[in-house]
Each structure stands twice: as C-alpha cells, then as structure tokens.
Amino acid sequence: MSLFNLRLSEVHNRLHHRDLSVAELVEASLARIGETDGDIGAFLTLDEAGARAQAKALDDAAGPERGLLFGLPAGIKDNIVTEGLRTTCASQFLSNYDPIYDATVVQKLKDAQSVTVGKLNMDEFAMGGSNENSSFHVTRNPWDKDRVPGGSSGGSAASVAAGQVYFSLGSDTGGSIRQPAAYCGIVGLKPTYGLVSRYGLVAFASSLDQIGPLTKNVEDAAYVLQAIAGHDPRDTTSANVSIPDYASALTGDAKGLKIGVPKEYLGEGIDPQVKARVMEALRVFESMGAVWEEISLPHTDYAIATYYLLASSEASSNLARFDGVRYGVRADNPDNLLELYKRSRSEGFGPEVKRRIMLGTYALSSGYYDAYYKKAQQVRTLIKRDFDQAFEKYDLIIGPTAPTTAFRIGEQVGDPLTMYLNDICTIPVSLAGVPAISVPCGLADGLPVGLQIIGKPFDESTVLRAAHAYEGQTEHHQLRPALT
C-alpha cells in the first residue's frame, strides 16, 4: 500500500528519475488486486497480460517525455469501451462484447501513457446507486465489507479506496461518481456536461451522462481531468471550450470565495452526523477567509421525479439498440424476429434496467408525453435557473454529497424509491449540467462522509481550488480503510 499512498506527482518523480519502473508499479497493483479483490469485487475483467505488456513497452521506450500519468495503473468503468478488452456494462446482454475501438477518454489515457489494468464493476448499464444491480457480483465497500460502495461507479470508487489502482474513470448521470466517492472516502469529480467526450461511453441518458475521475486527492483529480478534457468532433455534445491548466488553480487559497449553502441540502432526510461534518467544513472555509450564507434552490424537491422521468425516457430510447441482432447475447432458436427481440431483451436485461425502460417508454408514449416527459423538461429548466441565479451572487455552492453514509448490502435493494432518494443532493447538479466534486470531510460512525462543492459551468478551476484548499487544512483525505 505504501506506493499507492503517494500522490501522482510523487510517483511521477520516481518514475521520471527511474528510481521505480513501470513494471514494478504494475506488479504492485496486480498484487494488491490479488490480495483484496476476492473480498471487494471491484473488477469484472482483469487484463494482467495486457498491463504487463504495456509496462514493458513504457519501460523500454527511450526519451524524456514522461507526463504526469506516465506508467500509472488505472481502472476503467465497464461502460467505457476499450479496444479488445471486454466491456459488459455489468449486463448479461453484453457478457460476450469485445469492442473494436477505444473510447476517446481511453485513447487520451493511452496518449498520456497510463496503464489500464482492467474494467471495473458497476450497476447494470449504470442504473443504480449501490452496485447491487450488477448482473455478475456485488462490489463491497472497503471501509465495511457489509456495506455498499455506492453506484453506479461503485467498482471505480472501491478500487481506488482499496489501493488497487492510482485512479479510475467513472461515469456520472445523476451522482454516480460523487456518491460512491463519498461512500468510499475518496475524491470524485463530475465535470461540466460536455467538457469530457462521451464518445465510447455506452449511453444511459445522453443529456446527463458525463465521464470523470475518481482519485485519492484533489491534486490527482486535476491531473487526470487535464488529460481527458477537451473538444471531440466525434461527440456532438462535446463543448468547444479552451482547457485551462487545472493544476495552476491549486493554490491552497480560499480567501474571498463566496459560498451559498442550500437549505434544501441540509433539511429533512439528511443524517445529523452528515450535517455536522458539512458544518465543520464550512467553518474551515470561514477560517481561510471565505464567506458563506444560507440560500434556497426552490425547485430541489422536484429534482428526483424530474430526473427519473428524463433519464428513464432517454434510457428507453438508447437501450432500444440492444435487440440480439447486431451485438451482445441473443436468445437461442427463436421462432421469429419478434420472439428474438422479446427473449433476448427479457433474458439479457436485469430487473432495474427493465423497470427504467418501462417507465421511460410509458413517459414517451402517445397521450402521456406532454404530461410527463415535456413537463419534466420544463421543470429541468427551472432547476437550472435556480443554479444560474445562485451563481450570479456566489462562486460556489456547498452541501453534502449524500444524505447518509453507506448503507448495508441488501438494506434497500427491494425498495427502489428509497434507493432513488439517496441521490437527492447530486441529481439537481446533473440536471443543471454544472461541475461538482465530492471530497472527504470526516467520518460518521466510522464511515466516510462526502462534501460536495458545486461550481459554475466550465469553472472546474474554482471547484478544484476550493476543494484543494479545504484538503490542505484537513487530514480526512489521508484516512484509509483498514483492509487486511
């Protein structure tokens, strides 16, 4: 674990000066996975041969060009396609799918010369908040193996928290990077919608999905974001904006920042200990010269219903491509084409995916479109307007990432509505399309609590600046689970 407690910049220095080889680093990662993943279950596909081959090639390469991600073992969420490396979305439907191309973010990591060691477990097609919806196995929280790691990027968070990889990539639709980061005591960044290419991300809800990094600290998150951000002509929703030097924002200074704290994020349903950790964090910002005051985001109460109507509607459309004809698993010996569709989808999709397809199809159906989907789009505009108005006065909005700490495995799996409410603090941010980061802000009954720092569109620099300054005044990010 000692190597994996170092910052990316510290490992980079060792690699750059050849005090450490990439092969040694990769072997340490594979050894750690071997020691811990039997209990954690973070990985779905481990590419040991490929990782060792990448390591050898990097060690053998001549030249001084070694970026900050050079040689670092990384894990990729299993809904981000990787050429020749199985990508299942944790679904039986894609249990035999080996992509023939790389997602843009994967290619960018290759360009940065990091090493992909494998694909990480998730809720099937990114639909869930606990990782219990994977059709292969449940991932466990390294802090308490009887608890969930969060979802849908639960494997991505657990692998970083367990010290298996230096960083991982996840995807966030309604909180699926930030919530598992909070549950696992690490840093998770959801960039502004459009900042990071979605090309090669298997779509759940196209107007919400966004890829981002999960890391041990804020500095590492800045470096990984630097590598994966940028315009991509292959993604029609990719924003053509200039990419700043995110590391230059890590000044350790929060003086003068104006922070809004939504009363809706600290009201009913928020665990008292979670609220206490957030209030302690706000006092830290005060001590650094920032100012904060309570604000209101009045349409927050409508966010859950709005999100699940919109996301399910988009999922219904996106998942129509899985028909058992072009790729993925197909039913054996169907009598006709219609039976092929029915049986392939019935056998391939799990219960949560079916639930959301049915909800979305209903919301888009004739006679209900205006009452549900159109109305949800209108409310989404109001939610975004709440954020726009708040950011006219404040630099940042801060609150808890999740209303509670990680819950026990099996505790909510039979109650999808309660499960959905775990995303009450993250979903409004996704609907607004603005950036947010979750950073550790302490423990409650021995489990990590996440602080969510929300910024203006494409102002990741200020989000990272504030998170880094807070991190510099605390030691919460240095806490590690007591894995044997």
Coordinates of C-alpha atoms in Angstrom, one line a residue:
M1 CA 0.0 0.0 0.0
S2 CA 2.9 2.4 0.6
L3 CA 3.4 3.1 -3.1
F4 CA -0.4 3.7 -3.6
N5 CA -0.5 6.3 -0.8
L6 CA 1.8 8.6 -2.8
R7 CA 0.4 11.4 -4.9
L8 CA 0.6 11.1 -8.6
S9 CA 3.2 13.8 -8.7
E10 CA 5.4 11.9 -6.2
V11 CA 5.2 8.6 -8.2
H12 CA 5.9 10.6 -11.4
N13 CA 9.2 11.9 -9.9
R14 CA 10.3 8.3 -9.0
L15 CA 9.4 7.1 -12.5
H16 CA 11.0 10.1 -14.2
H17 CA 14.2 9.6 -12.4
R18 CA 14.0 5.8 -12.9
D19 CA 14.0 5.1 -9.2
L20 CA 11.0 3.0 -9.9
S21 CA 10.0 1.1 -13.1
V22 CA 6.5 0.9 -14.6
A23 CA 6.8 -2.9 -14.4
E24 CA 7.3 -2.7 -10.6
L25 CA 4.3 -0.3 -10.3
V26 CA 2.1 -2.6 -12.3
E27 CA 3.2 -5.7 -10.4
A28 CA 2.4 -3.8 -7.1
S29 CA -1.1 -3.0 -8.5
L30 CA -1.8 -6.6 -9.6
A31 CA -0.5 -7.9 -6.3
R32 CA -2.8 -5.6 -4.4
I33 CA -5.8 -6.6 -6.5
G34 CA -4.9 -10.3 -5.9
E35 CA -4.8 -9.7 -2.1
T36 CA -8.0 -7.7 -1.8
D37 CA -10.4 -8.2 -4.7
G38 CA -11.6 -11.5 -3.5
D39 CA -13.3 -9.6 -0.7
I40 CA -14.1 -6.3 -2.6
G41 CA -15.0 -7.4 -6.0
A42 CA -14.2 -4.2 -7.8
F43 CA -13.1 -5.7 -11.1
L44 CA -15.1 -7.5 -13.7
T45 CA -12.2 -8.0 -16.2
L46 CA -8.5 -8.0 -15.2
D47 CA -6.0 -7.6 -18.0
E48 CA -2.8 -8.9 -16.4
A49 CA -1.1 -9.8 -19.7
G50 CA -2.0 -6.5 -21.3
A51 CA -1.0 -4.5 -18.3
R52 CA 2.4 -6.2 -18.2
A53 CA 2.9 -5.7 -21.9
Q54 CA 2.1 -2.0 -21.6
A55 CA 4.5 -1.7 -18.7
K56 CA 7.4 -3.3 -20.6
A57 CA 6.8 -1.1 -23.6
L58 CA 6.9 2.0 -21.5
D59 CA 10.0 0.9 -19.6
D60 CA 11.7 0.1 -22.9
A61 CA 10.7 3.4 -24.5
A62 CA 13.5 5.9 -24.9
G63 CA 13.2 9.6 -24.4
P64 CA 12.5 12.0 -21.6
E65 CA 8.8 12.6 -22.5
R66 CA 7.0 11.4 -19.4
G67 CA 3.8 13.1 -18.4
L68 CA 2.3 13.0 -15.0
L69 CA 0.1 9.9 -15.8
F70 CA 3.0 8.0 -17.3
G71 CA 3.1 4.4 -16.1
L72 CA 0.3 4.8 -13.6
P73 CA -2.1 1.8 -13.2
A74 CA -5.7 2.8 -13.8
G75 CA -9.1 1.1 -13.8
I76 CA -11.9 1.9 -16.3
K77 CA -15.6 1.6 -15.5
D78 CA -17.1 -1.2 -17.6
N79 CA -19.4 1.0 -19.6
I80 CA -16.4 2.8 -21.3
V81 CA -15.4 0.8 -24.3
T82 CA -11.8 -0.5 -24.6
E83 CA -10.5 -2.0 -27.8
G84 CA -10.1 -5.7 -27.5
L85 CA -10.9 -5.6 -23.7
R86 CA -14.3 -7.0 -22.8
T87 CA -16.9 -4.3 -22.0
T88 CA -20.1 -5.7 -20.4
C89 CA -21.8 -2.7 -18.7
A90 CA -22.2 -5.4 -15.9
S91 CA -25.0 -6.9 -18.0
Q92 CA -25.6 -10.4 -19.3
F93 CA -26.7 -8.7 -22.5
L94 CA -23.1 -7.7 -23.2
S95 CA -21.3 -10.6 -21.5
N96 CA -19.5 -11.5 -24.8
Y97 CA -18.9 -8.0 -26.1
D98 CA -15.3 -7.2 -27.1
P99 CA -15.2 -3.7 -28.6
I100 CA -13.2 -2.9 -31.8
Y101 CA -12.3 0.7 -30.8
D102 CA -11.4 2.8 -27.8
A103 CA -13.5 5.5 -26.2
T104 CA -11.9 8.9 -26.6
V105 CA -11.0 9.1 -22.9
V106 CA -9.3 5.7 -23.1
Q107 CA -7.3 6.9 -26.1
K108 CA -6.4 10.0 -24.2
L109 CA -5.1 7.9 -21.3
K110 CA -3.1 5.9 -23.7
D111 CA -1.7 9.1 -25.1
A112 CA -0.8 10.1 -21.5
Q113 CA 0.9 6.6 -21.2
S114 CA -1.0 5.4 -18.2
V115 CA -1.6 1.6 -17.9
T116 CA -5.1 0.1 -17.9
V117 CA -5.2 -2.9 -15.7
G118 CA -8.8 -3.8 -16.1
K119 CA -12.6 -3.0 -16.2
L120 CA -14.5 -2.2 -13.1
N121 CA -17.8 -3.4 -11.8
M122 CA -20.9 -1.2 -11.8
D123 CA -24.7 -1.2 -11.7
E124 CA -26.0 -2.7 -14.9
F125 CA -26.0 -0.1 -17.6
A126 CA -25.2 2.5 -14.9
M127 CA -28.7 2.2 -13.4
G128 CA -28.4 2.1 -9.7
G129 CA -26.9 3.7 -6.6
S130 CA -25.4 0.7 -4.8
N131 CA -23.6 -1.6 -7.3
E132 CA -26.1 -4.3 -6.3
N133 CA -27.6 -4.2 -9.7
S134 CA -24.6 -5.7 -11.4
S135 CA -25.5 -9.0 -13.1
F136 CA -22.2 -10.5 -12.1
H137 CA -21.5 -9.8 -8.5
V138 CA -21.8 -7.2 -5.8
T139 CA -18.9 -4.9 -5.0
R140 CA -18.2 -4.3 -1.3
N141 CA -17.2 -1.1 0.4
P142 CA -13.5 -1.3 1.5
W143 CA -14.4 0.6 4.8
D144 CA -17.0 -2.0 5.7
K145 CA -17.5 -5.1 3.5
D146 CA -21.1 -5.5 4.7
R147 CA -21.9 -2.1 3.1
V148 CA -22.3 -0.9 -0.5
P149 CA -19.6 1.2 -2.2
G150 CA -22.3 3.3 -3.9
G151 CA -23.1 3.3 -7.5
S152 CA -23.2 3.1 -10.3
S153 CA -19.4 3.7 -10.3
G154 CA -19.0 1.5 -7.2
G155 CA -16.2 -0.6 -8.6
S156 CA -14.3 2.5 -9.7
A157 CA -14.5 4.0 -6.2
A158 CA -13.8 0.8 -4.3
S159 CA -10.7 0.1 -6.4
V160 CA -9.2 3.5 -5.6
A161 CA -10.1 3.3 -1.9
A162 CA -8.6 -0.2 -1.6
G163 CA -5.3 1.0 -3.2
Q164 CA -5.6 -1.3 -6.2
V165 CA -5.1 1.5 -8.8
Y166 CA -3.9 5.1 -8.7
F167 CA -7.0 6.4 -10.3
S168 CA -10.1 5.2 -12.1
L169 CA -12.6 6.6 -14.5
G170 CA -16.3 6.5 -13.8
S171 CA -19.5 8.0 -15.3
D172 CA -21.9 10.2 -13.6
T173 CA -25.6 10.5 -14.7
G174 CA -27.3 11.5 -11.5
G175 CA -24.5 11.2 -9.0
S176 CA -22.7 8.0 -10.0
I177 CA -19.2 9.4 -9.5
R178 CA -19.8 11.6 -6.5
Q179 CA -22.0 9.4 -4.3
P180 CA -19.6 6.3 -4.5
A181 CA -16.7 8.7 -3.9
A182 CA -18.4 9.9 -0.7
Y183 CA -19.2 6.4 0.5
C184 CA -15.7 5.2 -0.1
G185 CA -13.8 8.2 1.3
I186 CA -12.1 9.4 -1.9
V187 CA -12.4 12.3 -4.4
G188 CA -14.8 12.1 -7.3
L189 CA -15.3 14.8 -9.9
K190 CA -18.2 15.2 -12.3
P191 CA -17.1 17.7 -14.9
T192 CA -19.4 20.2 -16.6
Y193 CA -21.6 18.4 -19.2
G194 CA -19.7 18.5 -22.5
L195 CA -16.2 19.1 -21.1
V196 CA -15.2 15.4 -21.4
S197 CA -16.1 13.4 -24.5
R198 CA -18.8 10.8 -24.3
Y199 CA -17.7 9.0 -27.4
G200 CA -17.3 5.4 -26.5
L201 CA -19.4 5.7 -23.3
V202 CA -22.3 3.2 -23.6
A203 CA -25.3 5.6 -23.3
F204 CA -27.7 5.6 -20.4
A205 CA -29.2 9.1 -20.5
S206 CA -27.4 11.1 -23.2
S207 CA -28.2 14.5 -21.9
L208 CA -26.9 13.7 -18.4
D209 CA -24.0 11.2 -18.8
Q210 CA -20.5 12.5 -18.1
I211 CA -17.2 10.8 -17.6
G212 CA -14.9 11.9 -14.7
P213 CA -12.0 10.8 -12.5
L214 CA -12.0 9.1 -9.1
T215 CA -8.8 9.7 -7.1
K216 CA -7.3 9.7 -3.6
N217 CA -6.9 13.5 -3.5
V218 CA -7.8 16.7 -5.4
E219 CA -4.4 17.3 -7.0
D220 CA -4.6 13.9 -8.7
A221 CA -8.1 14.7 -9.9
A222 CA -6.8 17.9 -11.5
Y223 CA -4.1 15.9 -13.4
V224 CA -6.5 13.2 -14.6
L225 CA -9.1 15.8 -15.7
Q226 CA -6.3 17.7 -17.6
A227 CA -5.6 14.5 -19.6
I228 CA -9.2 13.6 -20.5
A229 CA -10.9 17.0 -21.0
G230 CA -11.2 18.7 -24.4
H231 CA -13.4 19.0 -27.5
D232 CA -14.1 15.9 -29.5
P233 CA -15.7 16.2 -33.0
R234 CA -16.9 12.6 -32.7
D235 CA -19.2 13.7 -29.8
T236 CA -21.9 16.1 -31.0
T237 CA -22.5 17.3 -27.4
S238 CA -18.8 18.0 -26.8
A239 CA -18.2 21.6 -25.9
N240 CA -15.5 23.5 -27.9
V241 CA -14.0 25.5 -25.0
S242 CA -10.5 26.2 -24.0
I243 CA -9.0 23.9 -21.4
P244 CA -7.1 25.8 -18.6
D245 CA -4.2 24.5 -16.6
Y246 CA -6.1 23.0 -13.7
A247 CA -3.0 22.4 -11.6
S248 CA -2.4 26.1 -11.6
A249 CA -5.7 26.6 -9.7
L250 CA -4.4 24.5 -6.7
T251 CA -3.1 27.5 -4.8
G252 CA -4.3 26.4 -1.3
D253 CA -6.1 29.7 -1.0
A254 CA -9.9 30.1 -0.5
K255 CA -9.8 33.7 0.6
G256 CA -12.6 35.8 -0.8
L257 CA -14.7 32.9 -2.1
K258 CA -18.5 33.5 -1.8
I259 CA -20.3 30.2 -0.9
G260 CA -24.0 29.5 -1.0
V261 CA -25.3 26.7 1.2
P262 CA -28.8 25.4 0.1
K263 CA -31.2 24.9 3.0
E264 CA -32.8 22.1 1.0
Y265 CA -29.5 20.1 1.2
L266 CA -29.4 20.2 5.0
G267 CA -33.0 19.7 5.8
E268 CA -35.2 16.7 6.3
G269 CA -33.7 13.4 5.4
I270 CA -30.1 14.5 6.0
D271 CA -28.4 12.4 8.7
P272 CA -27.5 14.7 11.7
Q273 CA -23.8 13.5 11.6
V274 CA -23.5 14.2 7.9
K275 CA -24.9 17.7 8.5
A276 CA -22.4 18.2 11.4
R277 CA -19.5 17.2 9.2
V278 CA -20.6 19.7 6.5
M279 CA -21.0 22.5 9.0
E280 CA -17.5 21.7 10.3
A281 CA -16.2 22.0 6.7
L282 CA -17.9 25.4 6.3
R283 CA -16.1 26.6 9.4
V284 CA -12.8 25.5 7.8
F285 CA -13.7 27.7 4.8
E286 CA -14.5 30.5 7.1
S287 CA -11.1 30.2 8.8
M288 CA -9.5 30.5 5.3
G289 CA -11.3 33.8 4.6
A290 CA -14.2 32.5 2.6
V291 CA -17.8 33.7 3.4
W292 CA -21.0 31.6 3.2
E293 CA -24.6 32.1 3.8
E294 CA -27.8 30.0 3.5
I295 CA -29.6 30.1 0.2
S296 CA -32.5 28.4 -1.4
L297 CA -32.7 26.3 -4.6
P298 CA -36.5 26.2 -4.5
H299 CA -37.1 23.5 -7.2
T300 CA -34.9 20.9 -5.5
D301 CA -38.0 18.9 -4.3
Y302 CA -38.9 18.2 -7.9
A303 CA -35.5 17.0 -8.9
I304 CA -35.9 13.3 -8.2
A305 CA -39.1 12.9 -10.2
T306 CA -37.8 15.1 -13.0
Y307 CA -34.5 13.1 -13.2
Y308 CA -36.1 9.7 -13.3
L309 CA -38.7 10.7 -15.9
L310 CA -36.0 12.2 -18.2
A311 CA -33.3 9.6 -17.6
S312 CA -35.7 6.7 -18.0
S313 CA -37.1 8.2 -21.2
E314 CA -33.6 8.5 -22.6
A315 CA -32.7 5.0 -21.5
S316 CA -35.8 3.6 -23.2
S317 CA -34.5 5.2 -26.4
N318 CA -30.8 4.3 -26.0
L319 CA -31.4 0.7 -25.0
A320 CA -33.6 0.0 -28.0
R321 CA -30.4 -0.8 -29.9
F322 CA -29.9 -3.9 -27.8
D323 CA -32.0 -6.3 -29.8
G324 CA -29.9 -9.5 -30.0
V325 CA -29.2 -8.9 -33.7
R326 CA -26.1 -6.8 -34.1
Y327 CA -24.0 -7.5 -30.9
G328 CA -24.4 -8.9 -27.5
V329 CA -26.1 -12.1 -26.4
R330 CA -29.1 -13.4 -28.4
A331 CA -31.8 -15.9 -27.5
D332 CA -31.4 -19.4 -28.8
N333 CA -33.6 -20.8 -31.5
P334 CA -36.3 -18.1 -31.7
D335 CA -39.3 -18.9 -33.9
N336 CA -39.4 -15.4 -35.5
L337 CA -37.8 -11.9 -35.3
L338 CA -40.3 -10.6 -32.8
E339 CA -39.6 -13.5 -30.4
L340 CA -35.9 -12.9 -30.9
Y341 CA -36.3 -9.3 -29.7
K342 CA -38.6 -10.3 -26.8
R343 CA -36.5 -13.2 -25.5
S344 CA -33.1 -11.5 -26.0
R345 CA -34.2 -8.4 -24.0
S346 CA -36.0 -10.4 -21.4
E347 CA -33.1 -12.7 -20.8
G348 CA -30.4 -10.0 -21.2
F349 CA -31.6 -7.2 -19.1
G350 CA -31.9 -7.2 -15.3
P351 CA -34.8 -6.0 -13.1
E352 CA -33.7 -2.4 -12.7
V353 CA -33.0 -1.9 -16.4
K354 CA -36.4 -3.3 -17.3
R355 CA -38.0 -1.1 -14.7
R356 CA -36.5 2.1 -16.2
I357 CA -37.2 1.0 -19.8
M358 CA -40.8 0.5 -18.9
L359 CA -41.1 3.8 -17.1
G360 CA -39.4 5.7 -19.9
T361 CA -41.4 4.0 -22.6
Y362 CA -44.6 5.0 -20.7
A363 CA -43.5 8.6 -20.3
L364 CA -42.8 8.9 -24.0
S365 CA -45.9 7.2 -25.2
S366 CA -48.7 8.9 -27.1
G367 CA -51.1 10.6 -24.7
Y368 CA -48.5 10.8 -21.9
Y369 CA -45.6 12.6 -23.5
D370 CA -46.8 16.1 -22.7
A371 CA -47.9 15.3 -19.2
Y372 CA -44.7 13.6 -18.2
Y373 CA -41.6 14.0 -20.5
K374 CA -42.4 17.5 -21.7
K375 CA -43.3 18.6 -18.2
A376 CA -40.1 17.2 -16.8
Q377 CA -38.1 19.1 -19.3
Q378 CA -39.8 22.3 -18.3
V379 CA -39.0 21.6 -14.6
R380 CA -35.4 20.9 -15.5
T381 CA -35.2 24.4 -17.0
L382 CA -36.5 25.8 -13.6
I383 CA -33.9 23.7 -11.7
K384 CA -31.1 25.0 -13.9
R385 CA -32.4 28.5 -13.5
D386 CA -32.1 28.1 -9.7
F387 CA -28.4 27.4 -10.1
D388 CA -27.9 30.3 -12.6
Q389 CA -29.5 32.7 -10.2
A390 CA -27.4 31.5 -7.3
F391 CA -24.2 31.8 -9.3
E392 CA -24.9 35.4 -10.1
K393 CA -24.0 36.1 -6.4
Y394 CA -21.9 33.1 -5.3
D395 CA -18.7 31.5 -6.6
L396 CA -19.6 28.1 -5.3
I397 CA -22.5 26.1 -3.7
I398 CA -21.6 23.6 -1.0
G399 CA -23.5 20.8 0.8
P400 CA -23.4 17.1 1.5
T401 CA -22.8 14.7 -1.4
A402 CA -25.2 12.1 0.0
P403 CA -27.8 12.3 2.8
T404 CA -26.3 9.4 4.7
T405 CA -23.2 7.3 4.9
A406 CA -23.0 3.9 3.0
F407 CA -25.9 1.7 3.8
R408 CA -25.8 -2.1 4.3
I409 CA -25.9 -4.5 1.3
G410 CA -29.4 -5.7 0.8
E411 CA -30.9 -3.0 3.0
Q412 CA -32.6 -1.0 0.2
V413 CA -32.4 -3.3 -2.8
G414 CA -36.1 -4.2 -2.5
D415 CA -37.2 -0.6 -2.2
P416 CA -36.2 1.3 -5.4
L417 CA -37.9 4.6 -4.3
T418 CA -35.8 4.8 -1.1
M419 CA -32.7 3.9 -3.2
Y420 CA -33.5 6.8 -5.6
L421 CA -33.7 9.3 -2.7
N422 CA -30.0 8.7 -1.9
D423 CA -29.2 10.9 -4.9
I424 CA -31.2 13.9 -3.7
C425 CA -28.1 16.1 -3.3
T426 CA -26.4 15.1 -6.6
I427 CA -29.3 14.9 -9.1
P428 CA -30.1 18.7 -9.2
V429 CA -26.4 19.3 -10.2
S430 CA -26.6 16.8 -13.0
L431 CA -29.9 18.3 -14.3
A432 CA -28.2 21.7 -14.4
G433 CA -25.1 20.3 -16.1
V434 CA -22.7 22.1 -13.8
P435 CA -19.4 20.7 -12.3
A436 CA -19.2 19.3 -8.8
I437 CA -16.6 17.4 -6.7
S438 CA -17.0 15.2 -3.7
V439 CA -14.2 15.3 -1.1
P440 CA -13.9 13.5 2.2
C441 CA -15.0 15.7 5.1
G442 CA -14.7 13.3 8.1
L443 CA -16.4 10.2 9.5
A444 CA -19.8 9.3 10.9
D445 CA -19.8 6.2 13.0
G446 CA -16.5 5.2 11.3
L447 CA -17.8 5.6 7.7
P448 CA -16.8 8.4 5.3
V449 CA -18.8 11.5 4.7
G450 CA -18.6 13.4 1.4
L451 CA -18.6 17.2 1.0
Q452 CA -20.0 18.3 -2.4
I453 CA -18.5 21.5 -3.9
I454 CA -20.5 22.8 -6.9
G455 CA -19.3 25.4 -9.4
K456 CA -20.3 27.4 -12.4
P457 CA -20.4 25.8 -15.9
F458 CA -16.8 25.1 -17.1
D459 CA -15.4 26.6 -13.9
E460 CA -13.7 23.4 -12.7
S461 CA -10.7 25.6 -11.7
T462 CA -12.6 27.3 -8.9
V463 CA -14.1 24.0 -7.8
L464 CA -10.7 22.4 -7.7
R465 CA -9.2 25.4 -6.0
A466 CA -11.7 25.3 -3.2
A467 CA -11.5 21.5 -2.7
H468 CA -7.7 21.6 -2.7
A469 CA -7.7 24.5 -0.2
Y470 CA -10.0 22.6 2.1
E471 CA -8.0 19.4 1.8
G472 CA -4.9 21.3 2.8
Q473 CA -6.5 22.3 6.1
T474 CA -7.7 18.8 7.0
E475 CA -6.5 15.2 7.0
H476 CA -9.7 13.5 6.0
H477 CA -8.3 12.5 2.6
Q478 CA -5.4 10.7 4.2
L479 CA -7.7 8.2 6.0
R480 CA -7.6 4.7 4.6
P481 CA -9.9 1.7 5.2
A482 CA -8.3 -1.0 7.4
L483 CA -8.2 -3.7 4.8
T484 CA -6.2 -6.9 5.8

